[in-house]
Amino acid sequence: MWTTFLTTIKVNLREKSNLLWLFIFPILMASLFWGMFSGLTNRQIQAQNFAVVHDSNWSTVAGADSLVNALAGKNTNGTKLIRPTTVSSVSAAKKRVQAGHDSGYLFVNHAGSFGIAISDDLYNEFTNNMSSSTASITVSSLRSIITQFNHSQTTLKTLAASHPTASTQGQTQTRQQAQLQIQAQLERYIAASTASAKLSYTRNRSLTHFAPDQFARYYYALLGMVSMMSMSFAITSISTAQANLSAVGARRSIAPLPKWRQFSAILLASWLTSFLSLVVSFCYIRFVCNIAVGGREPLAILALLIASFTATAFGLLIGAIPRLSRGAKTGISTAIACFGALFAGLYGSFAMSLSDSISRNIPTFDLFNPVKQVSNLFYDLLYYDSLQPFMTTVGILLITGAICMTLAISLMRRRSYANL
């Protein structure tokens, strides 16, 4: 039995197609993902060079200087959005932009509203969805802050116009004095708000034990696909044990070793090689691509063990199908892996949206997709504090593997041949 076990391992590892698709292909795909996504994660806002037009309109806006200081990160702990350069006119600012010294300029128009103008290059980066530049974040932040500032100015004008008089210490003030008082109060409010960089009404709150990489799901879907592709180990092993498919199988059929021992050796050897290929892929994704699993690496290894068992059981079932050549059986296993990967979200954002839609609306469908279930093992580890979802997925895969194993044994148990 152990001789059959070791021989089966050698046969599986010497098969060139297995080495290509189960060891090299996952590493290449993970490297491709890393190259695509590395520039899109953990992006920090980079300050842009901006001219600030200090003309006659500028002095009419209360809090304009405080706002620019806040955007430049002066005397605050806030994010630095711009590196300002003061100019005396709009034409001077345009010349600096055309010369490439600045990416845009800030100004105040005749109506007293704050405005922003950006260069063509910055606009192209802002509108390019595939760009890895942080320009889109910077421009969006500037537009949001300036819009909020202009709303404050509108509120100022509305309050000043509707404030008839104000009384201080029993003396009646004029409308102009009331307007100046309100303007000063609003200026202090704007300065206090920008100084503390409280320009957002939301705060980040962690709902899980770990902040996952937003693209980690693609790597998990890749592991799910590779796990099902590792069915080929079991298909290769069980095919060499069948007398009608190989000369080795003919010799094994007349050997004194009982069939259950041969089957056990094939099961263990295929399971081990499948597990080994998944471990290699996982280690590359974890330590080279730096896709973490929230400190649950031991449970991730357990997940690989369960996934390789289910894949081996699937492979034994397909390999035990009579009257099919080994090539046809390998084709069936590849089709199952590739088709299942579509509904696990491997093939881009559309496939991921389709996978999420199916999980929400037809969750029963996922039960029949082993690729999705394997990817869910890692999804459960990363996104849930509780281990209950993980154990549920483990149970589904174990039941699936047990059913496939039972069917494979029933097909192989009483097989006989008229001649060899």
Short mmCIF file of C-alpha atoms in Angstrom, two decimals:
data_model
loop_
_atom_site.label_atom_id
_atom_site.label_comp_id
_atom_site.label_asym_id
_atom_site.label_seq_id
_atom_site.Cartn_x
_atom_site.Cartn_y
_atom_site.Cartn_z
CA MET A 1 0.00 0.00 0.00
CA TRP A 2 2.75 2.46 0.93
CA THR A 3 4.66 1.58 -2.23
CA THR A 4 1.55 2.46 -4.22
CA PHE A 5 1.21 5.65 -2.17
CA LEU A 6 4.77 6.81 -2.92
CA THR A 7 4.55 5.79 -6.57
CA THR A 8 1.31 7.74 -7.01
CA ILE A 9 2.92 10.86 -5.54
CA LYS A 10 5.85 10.56 -7.95
CA VAL A 11 3.53 10.10 -10.92
CA ASN A 12 1.49 13.15 -9.97
CA LEU A 13 4.52 15.38 -9.46
CA ARG A 14 6.19 14.21 -12.68
CA GLU A 15 3.15 15.02 -14.78
CA LYS A 16 4.13 18.22 -16.65
CA SER A 17 0.57 19.46 -17.06
CA ASN A 18 0.01 19.20 -13.31
CA LEU A 19 3.16 21.21 -12.59
CA LEU A 20 2.13 23.87 -15.09
CA TRP A 21 -1.50 24.36 -14.11
CA LEU A 22 -1.33 23.66 -10.38
CA PHE A 23 2.00 25.16 -9.36
CA ILE A 24 3.10 27.68 -12.01
CA PHE A 25 -0.26 29.00 -13.26
CA PRO A 26 -1.56 30.14 -9.80
CA ILE A 27 1.68 32.03 -9.13
CA LEU A 28 1.47 33.75 -12.51
CA MET A 29 -2.16 34.71 -11.94
CA ALA A 30 -1.46 36.00 -8.42
CA SER A 31 1.47 38.02 -9.80
CA LEU A 32 -0.84 39.48 -12.44
CA PHE A 33 -3.38 40.46 -9.78
CA TRP A 34 -0.64 42.00 -7.67
CA GLY A 35 0.60 44.03 -10.62
CA MET A 36 -2.92 45.23 -11.42
CA PHE A 37 -4.05 46.06 -7.91
CA SER A 38 -0.87 47.16 -6.11
CA GLY A 39 -1.17 50.74 -7.36
CA LEU A 40 -4.83 50.98 -6.33
CA THR A 41 -4.52 50.10 -2.65
CA ASN A 42 -3.35 52.17 0.31
CA ARG A 43 -3.23 55.33 -1.80
CA GLN A 44 -2.33 58.50 0.05
CA ILE A 45 -3.45 61.95 -1.04
CA GLN A 46 -0.62 63.88 -2.65
CA ALA A 47 -0.63 67.68 -2.45
CA GLN A 48 -0.83 69.53 -5.77
CA ASN A 49 0.83 72.81 -6.67
CA PHE A 50 -1.83 75.53 -6.86
CA ALA A 51 -1.67 79.26 -7.50
CA VAL A 52 -3.82 81.46 -5.26
CA VAL A 53 -5.11 84.66 -6.89
CA HIS A 54 -4.95 87.54 -4.37
CA ASP A 55 -6.74 90.26 -6.33
CA SER A 56 -9.39 92.83 -5.37
CA ASN A 57 -12.08 90.15 -5.16
CA TRP A 58 -10.10 88.09 -2.68
CA SER A 59 -10.39 90.58 0.17
CA THR A 60 -14.20 90.60 -0.08
CA VAL A 61 -14.51 86.99 1.12
CA ALA A 62 -14.30 86.39 4.86
CA GLY A 63 -12.23 83.36 5.84
CA ALA A 64 -10.55 82.92 2.45
CA ASP A 65 -7.04 83.01 3.88
CA SER A 66 -8.01 80.62 6.68
CA LEU A 67 -9.40 78.18 4.15
CA VAL A 68 -6.23 78.24 2.03
CA ASN A 69 -4.07 77.74 5.12
CA ALA A 70 -6.17 74.73 6.07
CA LEU A 71 -5.91 73.25 2.56
CA ALA A 72 -2.15 73.75 2.72
CA GLY A 73 -1.99 71.99 6.11
CA LYS A 74 -0.55 75.01 7.92
CA ASN A 75 -0.79 74.93 11.72
CA THR A 76 -3.13 71.89 11.57
CA ASN A 77 -2.96 68.15 11.76
CA GLY A 78 -5.19 67.81 8.69
CA THR A 79 -4.40 66.41 5.25
CA LYS A 80 -2.34 68.65 2.98
CA LEU A 81 -4.14 69.08 -0.33
CA ILE A 82 -2.28 71.94 -1.98
CA ARG A 83 1.09 73.70 -2.04
CA PRO A 84 -0.03 77.32 -2.58
CA THR A 85 1.80 80.08 -4.45
CA THR A 86 0.35 83.60 -4.23
CA VAL A 87 -0.13 85.58 -7.46
CA SER A 88 -1.71 88.96 -8.12
CA SER A 89 -4.06 88.14 -11.00
CA VAL A 90 -5.86 85.38 -12.86
CA SER A 91 -3.68 85.92 -15.92
CA ALA A 92 -0.54 85.37 -13.86
CA ALA A 93 -2.05 82.16 -12.47
CA LYS A 94 -2.88 80.93 -15.98
CA LYS A 95 0.70 81.56 -17.10
CA ARG A 96 2.03 79.45 -14.24
CA VAL A 97 -0.37 76.64 -15.12
CA GLN A 98 0.57 76.78 -18.81
CA ALA A 99 4.24 76.70 -17.89
CA GLY A 100 3.69 73.58 -15.83
CA HIS A 101 4.60 75.17 -12.50
CA ASP A 102 1.12 74.63 -11.03
CA SER A 103 -1.68 72.13 -11.55
CA GLY A 104 -4.38 74.76 -11.17
CA TYR A 105 -5.36 77.89 -9.31
CA LEU A 106 -7.87 79.14 -6.73
CA PHE A 107 -9.70 82.44 -7.21
CA VAL A 108 -12.69 84.52 -6.12
CA ASN A 109 -15.07 85.70 -8.84
CA HIS A 110 -16.99 88.98 -9.03
CA ALA A 111 -19.97 87.41 -7.25
CA GLY A 112 -17.79 86.68 -4.23
CA SER A 113 -17.74 82.88 -4.70
CA PHE A 114 -14.67 80.73 -4.39
CA GLY A 115 -13.61 78.94 -7.60
CA ILE A 116 -11.10 76.37 -8.76
CA ALA A 117 -9.50 75.83 -12.18
CA ILE A 118 -7.27 72.87 -13.03
CA SER A 119 -4.86 72.08 -15.85
CA ASP A 120 -5.66 69.71 -18.71
CA ASP A 121 -3.19 67.13 -17.38
CA LEU A 122 -4.78 67.13 -13.93
CA TYR A 123 -8.24 66.93 -15.50
CA ASN A 124 -7.20 63.89 -17.56
CA GLU A 125 -5.93 62.14 -14.45
CA PHE A 126 -9.11 63.10 -12.62
CA THR A 127 -11.37 61.61 -15.29
CA ASN A 128 -9.25 58.50 -15.99
CA ASN A 129 -10.77 55.63 -14.00
CA MET A 130 -7.82 53.35 -14.73
CA SER A 131 -5.20 55.79 -13.48
CA SER A 132 -3.32 54.84 -10.31
CA SER A 133 -2.73 58.53 -9.53
CA THR A 134 -4.32 60.10 -6.43
CA ALA A 135 -5.23 63.21 -8.43
CA SER A 136 -8.89 62.22 -8.52
CA ILE A 137 -9.00 62.07 -4.72
CA THR A 138 -7.31 65.47 -4.38
CA VAL A 139 -9.54 67.21 -6.92
CA SER A 140 -12.70 65.65 -5.47
CA SER A 141 -11.70 66.78 -1.98
CA LEU A 142 -10.98 70.32 -3.16
CA ARG A 143 -14.30 70.57 -4.97
CA SER A 144 -16.19 69.30 -1.94
CA ILE A 145 -14.47 71.70 0.46
CA ILE A 146 -14.89 74.72 -1.81
CA THR A 147 -18.57 73.90 -2.34
CA GLN A 148 -19.05 73.71 1.41
CA PHE A 149 -17.22 77.00 1.87
CA ASN A 150 -19.42 78.73 -0.73
CA HIS A 151 -22.52 77.42 1.01
CA SER A 152 -21.23 79.02 4.21
CA GLN A 153 -20.78 82.32 2.39
CA THR A 154 -24.33 82.10 1.04
CA THR A 155 -25.59 81.53 4.57
CA LEU A 156 -23.64 84.58 5.69
CA LYS A 157 -25.23 86.81 3.09
CA THR A 158 -28.71 85.46 3.82
CA LEU A 159 -28.37 86.04 7.56
CA ALA A 160 -26.90 89.51 7.10
CA ALA A 161 -29.68 90.55 4.72
CA SER A 162 -32.45 89.29 7.01
CA HIS A 163 -30.95 90.70 10.25
CA PRO A 164 -32.65 94.09 10.78
CA THR A 165 -30.87 95.32 13.88
CA ALA A 166 -28.82 94.01 16.78
CA SER A 167 -28.67 95.27 20.34
CA THR A 168 -25.53 95.28 22.44
CA GLN A 169 -25.60 96.59 26.02
CA GLY A 170 -28.84 98.44 25.40
CA GLN A 171 -27.64 100.36 22.31
CA THR A 172 -29.17 99.94 18.85
CA GLN A 173 -26.76 99.00 16.09
CA THR A 174 -27.23 99.62 12.42
CA ARG A 175 -27.84 96.92 9.83
CA GLN A 176 -24.24 97.29 8.65
CA GLN A 177 -22.87 96.70 12.13
CA ALA A 178 -25.06 93.58 12.51
CA GLN A 179 -23.78 92.28 9.21
CA LEU A 180 -20.18 92.80 10.29
CA GLN A 181 -20.87 91.04 13.58
CA ILE A 182 -22.37 88.02 11.89
CA GLN A 183 -19.56 88.00 9.33
CA ALA A 184 -16.94 87.98 12.09
CA GLN A 185 -18.71 85.15 13.90
CA LEU A 186 -18.91 83.09 10.74
CA GLU A 187 -15.24 83.78 9.99
CA ARG A 188 -14.28 82.47 13.42
CA TYR A 189 -16.44 79.41 12.80
CA ILE A 190 -14.80 78.71 9.44
CA ALA A 191 -11.33 79.20 10.89
CA ALA A 192 -12.06 76.87 13.80
CA SER A 193 -13.55 74.24 11.50
CA THR A 194 -10.72 74.25 8.97
CA ALA A 195 -8.04 74.42 11.64
CA SER A 196 -9.19 71.13 13.09
CA ALA A 197 -9.65 69.66 9.58
CA LYS A 198 -13.24 68.74 10.39
CA LEU A 199 -14.31 68.93 6.75
CA SER A 200 -16.18 65.62 6.76
CA TYR A 201 -19.31 64.45 8.52
CA THR A 202 -18.24 60.81 8.63
CA ARG A 203 -15.71 58.85 10.64
CA ASN A 204 -14.06 55.50 10.02
CA ARG A 205 -15.22 52.74 12.34
CA SER A 206 -13.93 49.17 12.15
CA LEU A 207 -16.69 46.56 12.31
CA THR A 208 -14.35 43.56 12.04
CA HIS A 209 -11.20 42.34 13.76
CA PHE A 210 -9.09 43.19 10.72
CA ALA A 211 -9.10 45.71 7.87
CA PRO A 212 -8.95 43.51 4.73
CA ASP A 213 -7.51 44.34 1.35
CA GLN A 214 -10.36 45.39 -0.92
CA PHE A 215 -9.03 43.14 -3.71
CA ALA A 216 -8.43 40.08 -1.51
CA ARG A 217 -11.58 38.39 -2.83
CA TYR A 218 -9.99 37.94 -6.25
CA TYR A 219 -7.13 36.01 -4.70
CA TYR A 220 -9.61 33.85 -2.77
CA ALA A 221 -11.53 33.12 -5.96
CA LEU A 222 -8.21 32.13 -7.55
CA LEU A 223 -7.56 29.68 -4.70
CA GLY A 224 -11.04 28.25 -5.21
CA MET A 225 -10.37 27.70 -8.90
CA VAL A 226 -6.94 26.15 -8.27
CA SER A 227 -8.38 23.81 -5.66
CA MET A 228 -10.90 22.44 -8.15
CA MET A 229 -8.27 22.21 -10.87
CA SER A 230 -6.28 20.00 -8.50
CA MET A 231 -8.89 17.33 -9.21
CA SER A 232 -6.53 16.35 -12.02
CA PHE A 233 -4.21 14.74 -9.45
CA ALA A 234 -6.93 12.28 -8.44
CA ILE A 235 -8.04 11.78 -12.06
CA THR A 236 -4.48 10.92 -13.11
CA SER A 237 -4.06 8.54 -10.19
CA ILE A 238 -7.39 6.73 -10.55
CA SER A 239 -6.98 6.46 -14.32
CA THR A 240 -3.67 4.64 -13.96
CA ALA A 241 -5.43 2.13 -11.69
CA GLN A 242 -8.03 1.16 -14.33
CA ALA A 243 -7.14 -1.73 -16.58
CA ASN A 244 -8.95 -0.34 -19.62
CA LEU A 245 -7.10 3.00 -19.49
CA SER A 246 -3.45 2.08 -18.87
CA ALA A 247 -1.02 -0.80 -18.85
CA VAL A 248 -0.22 0.00 -15.24
CA GLY A 249 -3.89 -0.43 -14.40
CA ALA A 250 -3.91 -3.84 -16.11
CA ARG A 251 -1.02 -4.99 -13.96
CA ARG A 252 -2.60 -3.57 -10.81
CA SER A 253 -5.90 -5.38 -11.47
CA ILE A 254 -4.17 -8.77 -11.17
CA ALA A 255 -1.95 -7.76 -8.25
CA PRO A 256 -2.55 -9.41 -4.86
CA LEU A 257 -3.07 -6.01 -3.20
CA PRO A 258 -6.78 -5.57 -2.32
CA LYS A 259 -8.70 -2.88 -4.14
CA TRP A 260 -9.52 -0.98 -0.96
CA ARG A 261 -5.82 -0.61 -0.21
CA GLN A 262 -5.10 0.59 -3.72
CA PHE A 263 -7.96 3.05 -3.48
CA SER A 264 -6.77 4.28 -0.06
CA ALA A 265 -3.24 4.83 -1.37
CA ILE A 266 -4.57 6.78 -4.35
CA LEU A 267 -6.82 8.87 -2.09
CA LEU A 268 -4.05 9.80 0.34
CA ALA A 269 -1.46 10.49 -2.36
CA SER A 270 -3.82 12.65 -4.41
CA TRP A 271 -4.99 14.49 -1.32
CA LEU A 272 -1.40 15.21 -0.28
CA THR A 273 -0.29 16.50 -3.67
CA SER A 274 -3.43 18.62 -4.01
CA PHE A 275 -2.85 20.08 -0.55
CA LEU A 276 0.81 20.76 -1.40
CA SER A 277 -0.11 22.71 -4.55
CA LEU A 278 -2.62 24.82 -2.61
CA VAL A 279 -0.11 25.53 0.15
CA VAL A 280 2.43 26.76 -2.39
CA SER A 281 -0.17 29.09 -3.95
CA PHE A 282 -1.38 30.32 -0.57
CA CYS A 283 2.14 31.06 0.70
CA TYR A 284 2.89 33.05 -2.42
CA ILE A 285 -0.33 35.05 -2.07
CA ARG A 286 0.20 35.58 1.65
CA PHE A 287 3.88 36.45 1.86
CA VAL A 288 4.78 37.72 -1.62
CA CYS A 289 1.54 39.47 -2.61
CA ASN A 290 1.00 40.39 1.07
CA ILE A 291 -2.68 39.42 1.17
CA ALA A 292 -3.31 38.82 4.86
CA VAL A 293 -5.99 36.64 6.45
CA GLY A 294 -6.35 38.60 9.66
CA GLY A 295 -3.85 36.61 11.70
CA ARG A 296 -5.72 33.34 11.10
CA GLU A 297 -3.07 31.54 9.11
CA PRO A 298 -3.49 28.18 10.98
CA LEU A 299 -7.19 28.18 10.13
CA ALA A 300 -6.31 29.08 6.54
CA ILE A 301 -4.11 25.97 6.36
CA LEU A 302 -7.03 23.94 7.72
CA ALA A 303 -9.19 25.48 4.99
CA LEU A 304 -6.67 24.33 2.37
CA LEU A 305 -6.77 20.82 3.82
CA ILE A 306 -10.58 20.72 3.59
CA ALA A 307 -10.56 22.20 0.08
CA SER A 308 -8.00 19.67 -1.16
CA PHE A 309 -10.06 16.82 0.31
CA THR A 310 -13.20 17.94 -1.51
CA ALA A 311 -11.26 18.43 -4.75
CA THR A 312 -9.73 14.96 -4.43
CA ALA A 313 -13.16 13.43 -3.86
CA PHE A 314 -14.50 15.20 -6.94
CA GLY A 315 -11.52 13.96 -8.94
CA LEU A 316 -11.98 10.37 -7.82
CA LEU A 317 -15.66 10.51 -8.81
CA ILE A 318 -14.91 11.91 -12.27
CA GLY A 319 -11.99 9.51 -12.70
CA ALA A 320 -14.19 6.55 -11.82
CA ILE A 321 -16.71 7.31 -14.60
CA PRO A 322 -16.58 4.34 -17.02
CA ARG A 323 -16.03 4.53 -20.79
CA LEU A 324 -14.36 7.91 -20.71
CA SER A 325 -10.76 8.54 -21.64
CA ARG A 326 -8.38 10.23 -19.24
CA GLY A 327 -8.26 13.33 -21.45
CA ALA A 328 -12.03 13.67 -21.43
CA LYS A 329 -12.12 13.40 -17.65
CA THR A 330 -9.43 16.06 -17.29
CA GLY A 331 -11.43 18.31 -19.62
CA ILE A 332 -14.53 17.88 -17.46
CA SER A 333 -12.60 18.85 -14.32
CA THR A 334 -11.14 21.94 -16.01
CA ALA A 335 -14.59 22.99 -17.23
CA ILE A 336 -16.03 22.65 -13.73
CA ALA A 337 -13.21 24.75 -12.25
CA CYS A 338 -13.42 27.50 -14.88
CA PHE A 339 -17.22 27.66 -14.90
CA GLY A 340 -17.39 27.70 -11.12
CA ALA A 341 -14.78 30.48 -11.01
CA LEU A 342 -17.13 32.70 -13.02
CA PHE A 343 -19.74 32.60 -10.25
CA ALA A 344 -17.03 32.98 -7.60
CA GLY A 345 -16.10 36.39 -9.07
CA LEU A 346 -12.66 35.61 -10.50
CA TYR A 347 -13.13 37.23 -13.89
CA GLY A 348 -13.37 40.90 -12.92
CA SER A 349 -15.81 43.32 -11.35
CA PHE A 350 -18.76 42.10 -13.43
CA ALA A 351 -18.22 38.52 -12.28
CA MET A 352 -17.81 39.69 -8.68
CA SER A 353 -21.08 41.64 -8.88
CA LEU A 354 -22.77 38.58 -10.37
CA SER A 355 -21.41 36.42 -7.56
CA ASP A 356 -22.70 38.85 -4.92
CA SER A 357 -26.10 39.05 -6.60
CA ILE A 358 -26.44 35.26 -6.65
CA SER A 359 -25.37 35.00 -3.00
CA ARG A 360 -28.05 37.53 -2.01
CA ASN A 361 -30.92 36.31 -4.18
CA ILE A 362 -30.23 32.60 -4.83
CA PRO A 363 -27.96 31.42 -1.99
CA THR A 364 -28.85 27.77 -2.68
CA PHE A 365 -27.03 28.02 -6.00
CA ASP A 366 -23.73 28.57 -4.16
CA LEU A 367 -24.11 25.21 -2.41
CA PHE A 368 -23.55 23.47 -5.75
CA ASN A 369 -20.49 25.56 -6.65
CA PRO A 370 -17.39 24.11 -4.96
CA VAL A 371 -15.21 26.97 -6.25
CA LYS A 372 -17.44 29.48 -4.47
CA GLN A 373 -17.46 27.42 -1.28
CA VAL A 374 -13.66 27.23 -1.21
CA SER A 375 -13.35 30.98 -1.72
CA ASN A 376 -15.94 31.44 1.05
CA LEU A 377 -13.61 29.64 3.46
CA PHE A 378 -11.14 32.53 3.28
CA TYR A 379 -13.88 35.14 3.00
CA ASP A 380 -15.36 33.85 6.27
CA LEU A 381 -12.00 33.99 8.00
CA LEU A 382 -11.30 37.53 6.91
CA TYR A 383 -14.65 39.28 7.20
CA TYR A 384 -16.29 37.60 10.20
CA ASP A 385 -15.23 37.81 13.82
CA SER A 386 -17.15 34.63 14.62
CA LEU A 387 -15.95 31.25 13.34
CA GLN A 388 -19.51 30.01 12.82
CA PRO A 389 -19.67 31.00 9.10
CA PHE A 390 -16.30 29.32 8.55
CA MET A 391 -17.40 26.10 10.25
CA THR A 392 -20.63 26.12 8.23
CA THR A 393 -18.66 26.30 4.99
CA VAL A 394 -16.33 23.55 6.23
CA GLY A 395 -19.35 21.36 6.89
CA ILE A 396 -20.72 21.98 3.39
CA LEU A 397 -17.41 21.01 1.78
CA LEU A 398 -17.02 17.91 3.96
CA ILE A 399 -20.52 16.72 3.12
CA THR A 400 -19.90 17.37 -0.58
CA GLY A 401 -16.62 15.47 -0.42
CA ALA A 402 -18.20 12.56 1.43
CA ILE A 403 -20.97 12.24 -1.18
CA CYS A 404 -18.48 12.27 -4.04
CA MET A 405 -16.27 9.75 -2.25
CA THR A 406 -19.21 7.39 -1.68
CA LEU A 407 -20.21 7.57 -5.34
CA ALA A 408 -16.63 6.98 -6.47
CA ILE A 409 -16.27 3.92 -4.25
CA SER A 410 -19.54 2.49 -5.53
CA LEU A 411 -18.35 2.88 -9.13
CA MET A 412 -14.96 1.30 -8.48
CA ARG A 413 -16.03 -1.38 -6.01
CA ARG A 414 -17.36 -4.08 -8.37
CA ARG A 415 -15.65 -3.13 -11.59
CA SER A 416 -14.36 -6.08 -13.59
CA TYR A 417 -13.04 -6.61 -17.11
CA ALA A 418 -13.83 -9.30 -19.69
CA ASN A 419 -10.22 -9.34 -20.83
CA LEU A 420 -6.98 -7.48 -20.24
#
